[in-house]
Amino acid sequence: MVRWGIIGTGRISHRFMQGLATVKDASFTGAWSRRAEPVNDFVSKYGGRVFASVDELLAASDIDAVYIATLPDSHKHYSIAALKAGKHVLCEKPSAVNLPQLEEILAVAKQQNLLFMEAMKPPFFPLYRVLKKHLETDPIGPVGYVRAGSSVAGLEPEHPNFSHAGIGGGLMAIAPYEVFLAADWLGNALEVQTMGHFGDKRVDMFSMFQTRHQNGYAQLYCGFELHGKGDALICGTLGNITIHKNWWNPSKATIDYLDGHVVELDEPFTAGGLNYETEHFCQLIEDGLTESPVITHDLSREMISMLDKARAQIGLKFEGE
């Protein structure tokens, strides 16, 4: 039984709890948040107990793993504190503000011999796994191009995604998904070219970037001003894959082959979808592993490195950088 504590009780933590309820051999111990009302409501809904401080939560003997669901500005602080307290850590994306911060976290995880994983959900969804399995026997050839993106219009003006202090903006709030997809199919990025513009909140409201990788090219976009929720396109020499919207919560895909045959994949997900990465994380703990073979530490390094380069090109800096 993996016993969980949660730091931060915003919207994503509710999705985590929806999924946790379906994970075998996992339980919820309690939560802490900087504000009393949300955490009290959270515990009233899901059970467990309210911790008066993050230190109290991390000192609890009935917590094995911590899910960090705060804004990215505090991911490094809480991840390191949890690891030093002897807890395994599943941290929301992006797992740090920049690569140097991530390296600090990973150094502590290695020193403590504990599991640290960035919470990147798409590869654990049934559709994504079935797709990868299908391509083993019916391949589309070497992949050389990926196109993907998301732009979410209509958010309220005070949404955390617009917070400069909270490490908001399109590149940090949305693009982690896009850089995952590009790196997963094309390998490490060799070049990043970015354009973007800022709003009155000092963060990027829309950015588009193209990347050159070991194995090909990607065109990616992210932002808030346009209604751009969409699909993803993955092109190989023998065919292409469309992961239909919303591709970051994948459930349907179409594979069009050069020889004319078409394969439709339909794999619904349950419990909000975060349950699959949580199951994976719990299994890693049971197996005594300190790194995911799916979201490896090197993959997390690559993703944040791509975001670092993209931000540098449009001049998006945060406190302390």
CSV table of C-alpha atoms in Angstrom, one decimal:
chain,number,residue,atom,x,y,z
A,1,MET,CA,0.0,0.0,0.0
A,2,VAL,CA,1.4,3.4,-1.1
A,3,ARG,CA,0.1,6.1,1.2
A,4,TRP,CA,-0.1,9.5,-0.3
A,5,GLY,CA,0.1,13.1,0.9
A,6,ILE,CA,-0.8,16.0,-1.3
A,7,ILE,CA,0.8,19.4,-1.3
A,8,GLY,CA,-1.5,21.9,-3.0
A,9,THR,CA,-5.2,21.5,-3.5
A,10,GLY,CA,-6.0,23.3,-6.7
A,11,ARG,CA,-7.9,21.9,-9.7
A,12,ILE,CA,-5.3,19.3,-10.7
A,13,SER,CA,-5.2,17.8,-7.3
A,14,HIS,CA,-9.0,17.0,-7.6
A,15,ARG,CA,-8.2,15.1,-10.8
A,16,PHE,CA,-5.4,13.3,-9.0
A,17,MET,CA,-7.9,12.2,-6.3
A,18,GLN,CA,-10.4,11.1,-8.9
A,19,GLY,CA,-7.7,8.8,-10.3
A,20,LEU,CA,-6.3,7.7,-7.0
A,21,ALA,CA,-9.6,6.2,-6.0
A,22,THR,CA,-9.2,3.6,-8.7
A,23,VAL,CA,-5.6,2.7,-8.1
A,24,LYS,CA,-5.1,-0.6,-6.3
A,25,ASP,CA,-2.9,-0.6,-3.2
A,26,ALA,CA,-2.9,3.2,-2.9
A,27,SER,CA,-4.5,5.4,-0.2
A,28,PHE,CA,-4.8,9.0,0.7
A,29,THR,CA,-3.5,10.2,4.1
A,30,GLY,CA,-4.0,13.9,4.0
A,31,ALA,CA,-3.2,17.3,2.4
A,32,TRP,CA,-1.7,20.7,3.0
A,33,SER,CA,-2.3,24.0,1.2
A,34,ARG,CA,-1.2,27.5,1.8
A,35,ARG,CA,-4.8,28.5,2.2
A,36,ALA,CA,-7.1,26.9,4.8
A,37,GLU,CA,-10.4,27.0,3.0
A,38,PRO,CA,-9.5,24.9,-0.1
A,39,VAL,CA,-7.7,22.2,1.9
A,40,ASN,CA,-10.6,21.9,4.4
A,41,ASP,CA,-13.0,21.5,1.5
A,42,PHE,CA,-10.6,19.0,-0.2
A,43,VAL,CA,-10.5,16.8,2.9
A,44,SER,CA,-14.2,17.1,3.5
A,45,LYS,CA,-14.7,15.7,0.0
A,46,TYR,CA,-12.0,13.0,-0.1
A,47,GLY,CA,-11.4,12.1,3.5
A,48,GLY,CA,-7.9,12.0,5.1
A,49,ARG,CA,-6.7,14.8,7.3
A,50,VAL,CA,-5.7,18.4,7.1
A,51,PHE,CA,-2.0,19.1,8.0
A,52,ALA,CA,-1.3,22.4,9.7
A,53,SER,CA,2.0,22.9,7.9
A,54,VAL,CA,4.0,21.3,5.1
A,55,ASP,CA,6.5,20.2,7.7
A,56,GLU,CA,3.9,18.4,9.6
A,57,LEU,CA,2.8,16.5,6.4
A,58,LEU,CA,6.4,15.6,5.5
A,59,ALA,CA,7.0,14.3,9.0
A,60,ALA,CA,4.0,12.0,8.9
A,61,SER,CA,5.0,8.4,9.3
A,62,ASP,CA,1.9,7.2,7.4
A,63,ILE,CA,2.9,9.0,4.1
A,64,ASP,CA,5.1,7.2,1.6
A,65,ALA,CA,4.8,9.4,-1.4
A,66,VAL,CA,3.9,13.1,-2.0
A,67,TYR,CA,2.1,14.5,-5.0
A,68,ILE,CA,3.1,18.1,-5.6
A,69,ALA,CA,0.3,20.1,-7.2
A,70,THR,CA,1.3,23.6,-6.5
A,71,LEU,CA,2.3,26.3,-9.1
A,72,PRO,CA,5.7,25.7,-10.6
A,73,ASP,CA,7.3,28.5,-8.6
A,74,SER,CA,7.4,26.2,-5.6
A,75,HIS,CA,8.1,22.8,-7.2
A,76,LYS,CA,11.8,22.8,-6.5
A,77,HIS,CA,11.3,23.8,-2.8
A,78,TYR,CA,8.7,21.2,-2.0
A,79,SER,CA,10.3,18.4,-4.0
A,80,ILE,CA,13.6,18.8,-2.2
A,81,ALA,CA,11.9,19.1,1.2
A,82,ALA,CA,9.9,16.0,0.5
A,83,LEU,CA,12.9,14.0,-0.7
A,84,LYS,CA,14.9,15.1,2.3
A,85,ALA,CA,12.0,13.9,4.5
A,86,GLY,CA,12.2,10.5,3.0
A,87,LYS,CA,9.2,10.7,0.7
A,88,HIS,CA,9.0,9.6,-2.9
A,89,VAL,CA,7.9,12.5,-5.2
A,90,LEU,CA,5.5,12.8,-8.1
A,91,CYS,CA,5.7,16.5,-9.2
A,92,GLU,CA,3.4,18.2,-11.6
A,93,LYS,CA,4.9,19.6,-14.8
A,94,PRO,CA,7.1,21.5,-15.3
A,95,SER,CA,9.0,19.9,-12.5
A,96,ALA,CA,11.2,23.0,-12.1
A,97,VAL,CA,11.5,26.5,-13.4
A,98,ASN,CA,14.6,25.7,-15.4
A,99,LEU,CA,17.3,23.0,-15.9
A,100,PRO,CA,19.6,24.1,-13.0
A,101,GLN,CA,16.7,23.8,-10.6
A,102,LEU,CA,15.8,20.4,-11.9
A,103,GLU,CA,19.4,19.3,-11.5
A,104,GLU,CA,19.2,20.3,-7.8
A,105,ILE,CA,16.1,18.2,-7.3
A,106,LEU,CA,17.6,15.1,-9.1
A,107,ALA,CA,20.8,15.4,-7.1
A,108,VAL,CA,18.8,15.2,-3.8
A,109,ALA,CA,16.7,12.3,-5.2
A,110,LYS,CA,19.9,10.4,-6.0
A,111,GLN,CA,21.4,11.2,-2.6
A,112,GLN,CA,18.3,10.0,-0.8
A,113,ASN,CA,17.9,7.0,-3.1
A,114,LEU,CA,14.2,7.9,-3.7
A,115,LEU,CA,11.9,8.0,-6.6
A,116,PHE,CA,11.3,11.3,-8.3
A,117,MET,CA,9.1,11.5,-11.4
A,118,GLU,CA,7.6,14.4,-13.4
A,119,ALA,CA,3.9,14.0,-13.8
A,120,MET,CA,3.5,13.8,-17.6
A,121,LYS,CA,0.3,11.9,-18.3
A,122,PRO,CA,-0.1,11.2,-22.0
A,123,PRO,CA,2.3,8.2,-22.4
A,124,PHE,CA,0.4,6.3,-19.7
A,125,PHE,CA,-3.0,6.6,-21.3
A,126,PRO,CA,-4.4,3.4,-22.9
A,127,LEU,CA,-4.5,4.9,-26.3
A,128,TYR,CA,-0.9,6.0,-26.3
A,129,ARG,CA,0.3,2.6,-25.1
A,130,VAL,CA,-1.9,0.7,-27.6
A,131,LEU,CA,-0.6,3.0,-30.4
A,132,LYS,CA,3.0,2.3,-29.6
A,133,LYS,CA,2.3,-1.4,-29.4
A,134,HIS,CA,0.5,-1.4,-32.7
A,135,LEU,CA,3.4,0.3,-34.4
A,136,GLU,CA,5.7,-2.6,-33.4
A,137,THR,CA,4.0,-4.8,-36.0
A,138,ASP,CA,2.5,-2.3,-38.4
A,139,PRO,CA,5.0,0.6,-38.4
A,140,ILE,CA,4.9,3.9,-40.1
A,141,GLY,CA,8.6,3.9,-40.7
A,142,PRO,CA,11.1,6.3,-39.1
A,143,VAL,CA,9.3,9.4,-37.7
A,144,GLY,CA,10.6,12.7,-39.0
A,145,TYR,CA,7.9,15.3,-38.2
A,146,VAL,CA,5.6,16.2,-35.3
A,147,ARG,CA,3.0,18.9,-35.1
A,148,ALA,CA,1.0,19.6,-32.0
A,149,GLY,CA,-0.3,22.4,-29.9
A,150,SER,CA,-3.0,23.9,-27.6
A,151,SER,CA,-4.4,27.3,-27.1
A,152,VAL,CA,-7.0,27.8,-24.4
A,153,ALA,CA,-9.2,31.0,-24.8
A,154,GLY,CA,-11.6,32.3,-22.3
A,155,LEU,CA,-9.7,31.8,-19.0
A,156,GLU,CA,-10.7,34.2,-16.3
A,157,PRO,CA,-8.2,37.1,-15.9
A,158,GLU,CA,-7.0,36.0,-12.5
A,159,HIS,CA,-6.2,32.4,-13.6
A,160,PRO,CA,-2.9,31.1,-12.3
A,161,ASN,CA,-1.7,30.6,-15.8
A,162,PHE,CA,-1.3,34.4,-16.2
A,163,SER,CA,0.8,34.7,-13.0
A,164,HIS,CA,4.4,35.8,-13.6
A,165,ALA,CA,5.3,35.1,-10.0
A,166,GLY,CA,3.7,31.6,-10.3
A,167,ILE,CA,5.7,30.8,-13.4
A,168,GLY,CA,2.8,31.1,-15.8
A,169,GLY,CA,2.5,31.8,-19.6
A,170,GLY,CA,1.9,29.5,-22.5
A,171,LEU,CA,5.4,28.1,-22.6
A,172,MET,CA,5.4,26.9,-19.0
A,173,ALA,CA,1.7,26.1,-18.6
A,174,ILE,CA,0.9,24.3,-21.9
A,175,ALA,CA,4.1,23.7,-23.9
A,176,PRO,CA,5.4,20.9,-21.5
A,177,TYR,CA,3.0,18.6,-23.3
A,178,GLU,CA,4.2,19.6,-26.7
A,179,VAL,CA,7.9,19.3,-25.9
A,180,PHE,CA,7.2,15.8,-24.5
A,181,LEU,CA,5.6,14.7,-27.7
A,182,ALA,CA,8.4,16.1,-29.8
A,183,ALA,CA,11.1,14.6,-27.7
A,184,ASP,CA,9.4,11.2,-27.3
A,185,TRP,CA,9.1,10.7,-31.1
A,186,LEU,CA,12.1,12.6,-32.4
A,187,GLY,CA,14.8,12.5,-29.7
A,188,ASN,CA,16.7,15.4,-28.2
A,189,ALA,CA,16.4,18.9,-29.7
A,190,LEU,CA,19.4,20.3,-31.5
A,191,GLU,CA,17.8,23.7,-32.3
A,192,VAL,CA,14.9,25.7,-31.1
A,193,GLN,CA,13.4,28.7,-32.9
A,194,THR,CA,10.6,30.6,-31.1
A,195,MET,CA,8.3,33.5,-31.6
A,196,GLY,CA,5.8,34.8,-29.1
A,197,HIS,CA,4.2,37.9,-27.6
A,198,PHE,CA,3.3,39.0,-24.1
A,199,GLY,CA,0.2,40.3,-22.5
A,200,ASP,CA,-0.1,42.8,-19.6
A,201,LYS,CA,0.7,40.0,-17.1
A,202,ARG,CA,4.4,39.8,-18.2
A,203,VAL,CA,4.0,36.2,-19.5
A,204,ASP,CA,3.6,34.9,-23.1
A,205,MET,CA,0.0,34.8,-24.3
A,206,PHE,CA,0.8,32.9,-27.4
A,207,SER,CA,4.0,31.3,-28.6
A,208,MET,CA,4.9,29.1,-31.5
A,209,PHE,CA,8.2,27.3,-31.9
A,210,GLN,CA,9.8,24.9,-34.3
A,211,THR,CA,12.5,22.5,-33.3
A,212,ARG,CA,15.2,20.4,-35.0
A,213,HIS,CA,15.8,17.1,-33.4
A,214,GLN,CA,18.1,14.1,-33.8
A,215,ASN,CA,15.5,12.5,-36.0
A,216,GLY,CA,13.5,15.3,-37.5
A,217,TYR,CA,11.5,18.4,-37.0
A,218,ALA,CA,8.5,19.6,-34.9
A,219,GLN,CA,6.2,22.6,-35.1
A,220,LEU,CA,4.5,23.4,-31.8
A,221,TYR,CA,2.2,26.2,-30.4
A,222,CYS,CA,0.8,27.2,-27.0
A,223,GLY,CA,-1.2,30.1,-25.6
A,224,PHE,CA,-4.4,31.5,-24.2
A,225,GLU,CA,-5.9,34.1,-26.6
A,226,LEU,CA,-7.0,31.8,-29.4
A,227,HIS,CA,-9.4,28.8,-29.3
A,228,GLY,CA,-6.8,26.3,-30.5
A,229,LYS,CA,-7.4,23.0,-28.7
A,230,GLY,CA,-6.5,20.4,-31.3
A,231,ASP,CA,-5.0,17.2,-32.4
A,232,ALA,CA,-1.4,16.0,-33.0
A,233,LEU,CA,0.2,14.8,-36.2
A,234,ILE,CA,3.1,12.4,-36.3
A,235,CYS,CA,4.6,11.6,-39.7
A,236,GLY,CA,6.8,8.8,-40.8
A,237,THR,CA,8.1,7.5,-44.1
A,238,LEU,CA,5.4,4.9,-44.4
A,239,GLY,CA,2.4,6.7,-42.9
A,240,ASN,CA,1.2,9.3,-40.4
A,241,ILE,CA,-0.7,9.3,-37.1
A,242,THR,CA,-3.4,11.7,-36.1
A,243,ILE,CA,-4.1,11.7,-32.3
A,244,HIS,CA,-7.5,13.4,-32.2
A,245,LYS,CA,-8.3,16.2,-29.9
A,246,ASN,CA,-7.7,16.6,-27.1
A,247,TRP,CA,-4.5,14.9,-27.9
A,248,TRP,CA,-3.0,15.4,-24.4
A,249,ASN,CA,-5.9,13.3,-23.0
A,250,PRO,CA,-5.6,10.8,-25.9
A,251,SER,CA,-8.5,8.4,-26.6
A,252,LYS,CA,-8.7,8.2,-30.4
A,253,ALA,CA,-6.1,8.0,-33.2
A,254,THR,CA,-6.1,7.4,-36.9
A,255,ILE,CA,-3.1,5.8,-38.7
A,256,ASP,CA,-3.0,6.5,-42.5
A,257,TYR,CA,-0.5,4.3,-44.3
A,258,LEU,CA,1.3,5.0,-47.6
A,259,ASP,CA,-0.1,1.8,-49.1
A,260,GLY,CA,-3.7,3.0,-48.5
A,261,HIS,CA,-4.8,1.0,-45.4
A,262,VAL,CA,-6.2,2.9,-42.5
A,263,VAL,CA,-6.2,1.8,-38.8
A,264,GLU,CA,-8.6,3.5,-36.3
A,265,LEU,CA,-7.8,3.2,-32.6
A,266,ASP,CA,-10.4,3.9,-29.9
A,267,GLU,CA,-9.2,3.5,-26.3
A,268,PRO,CA,-11.4,5.4,-23.8
A,269,PHE,CA,-9.8,6.4,-20.5
A,270,THR,CA,-11.3,6.3,-17.1
A,271,ALA,CA,-11.2,8.2,-13.8
A,272,GLY,CA,-9.9,11.4,-15.4
A,273,GLY,CA,-6.7,9.9,-16.7
A,274,LEU,CA,-4.2,10.7,-14.0
A,275,ASN,CA,-4.8,7.2,-12.5
A,276,TYR,CA,-2.5,5.6,-15.2
A,277,GLU,CA,0.6,7.6,-14.3
A,278,THR,CA,-0.2,7.1,-10.6
A,279,GLU,CA,-0.4,3.3,-11.1
A,280,HIS,CA,2.9,3.5,-12.8
A,281,PHE,CA,4.5,5.5,-10.0
A,282,CYS,CA,3.2,3.1,-7.4
A,283,GLN,CA,4.5,0.1,-9.3
A,284,LEU,CA,7.9,1.8,-9.4
A,285,ILE,CA,7.9,2.1,-5.7
A,286,GLU,CA,6.9,-1.6,-5.3
A,287,ASP,CA,9.7,-2.6,-7.6
A,288,GLY,CA,12.2,-0.5,-5.7
A,289,LEU,CA,13.1,1.8,-8.6
A,290,THR,CA,14.2,5.4,-8.3
A,291,GLU,CA,13.5,6.5,-11.9
A,292,SER,CA,10.7,5.9,-14.4
A,293,PRO,CA,11.7,4.1,-17.6
A,294,VAL,CA,9.0,6.1,-19.4
A,295,ILE,CA,9.5,9.6,-18.0
A,296,THR,CA,13.2,9.3,-17.4
A,297,HIS,CA,15.2,11.9,-15.6
A,298,ASP,CA,17.0,12.6,-18.9
A,299,LEU,CA,13.6,13.1,-20.6
A,300,SER,CA,12.7,15.6,-17.9
A,301,ARG,CA,16.0,17.3,-18.5
A,302,GLU,CA,15.4,17.5,-22.2
A,303,MET,CA,11.9,18.9,-21.8
A,304,ILE,CA,12.9,21.7,-19.5
A,305,SER,CA,15.9,22.4,-21.6
A,306,MET,CA,13.7,23.0,-24.6
A,307,LEU,CA,11.5,25.3,-22.6
A,308,ASP,CA,14.6,27.2,-21.3
A,309,LYS,CA,15.7,27.8,-24.9
A,310,ALA,CA,12.3,28.8,-26.1
A,311,ARG,CA,11.9,31.3,-23.2
A,312,ALA,CA,15.3,32.8,-23.8
A,313,GLN,CA,14.4,33.6,-27.4
A,314,ILE,CA,11.3,35.6,-26.5
A,315,GLY,CA,12.8,37.1,-23.4
A,316,LEU,CA,10.6,35.4,-20.7
A,317,LYS,CA,12.5,35.4,-17.4
A,318,PHE,CA,11.3,34.7,-13.9
A,319,GLU,CA,12.4,35.8,-10.4
A,320,GLY,CA,16.0,34.8,-9.7
A,321,GLU,CA,17.0,34.1,-13.3
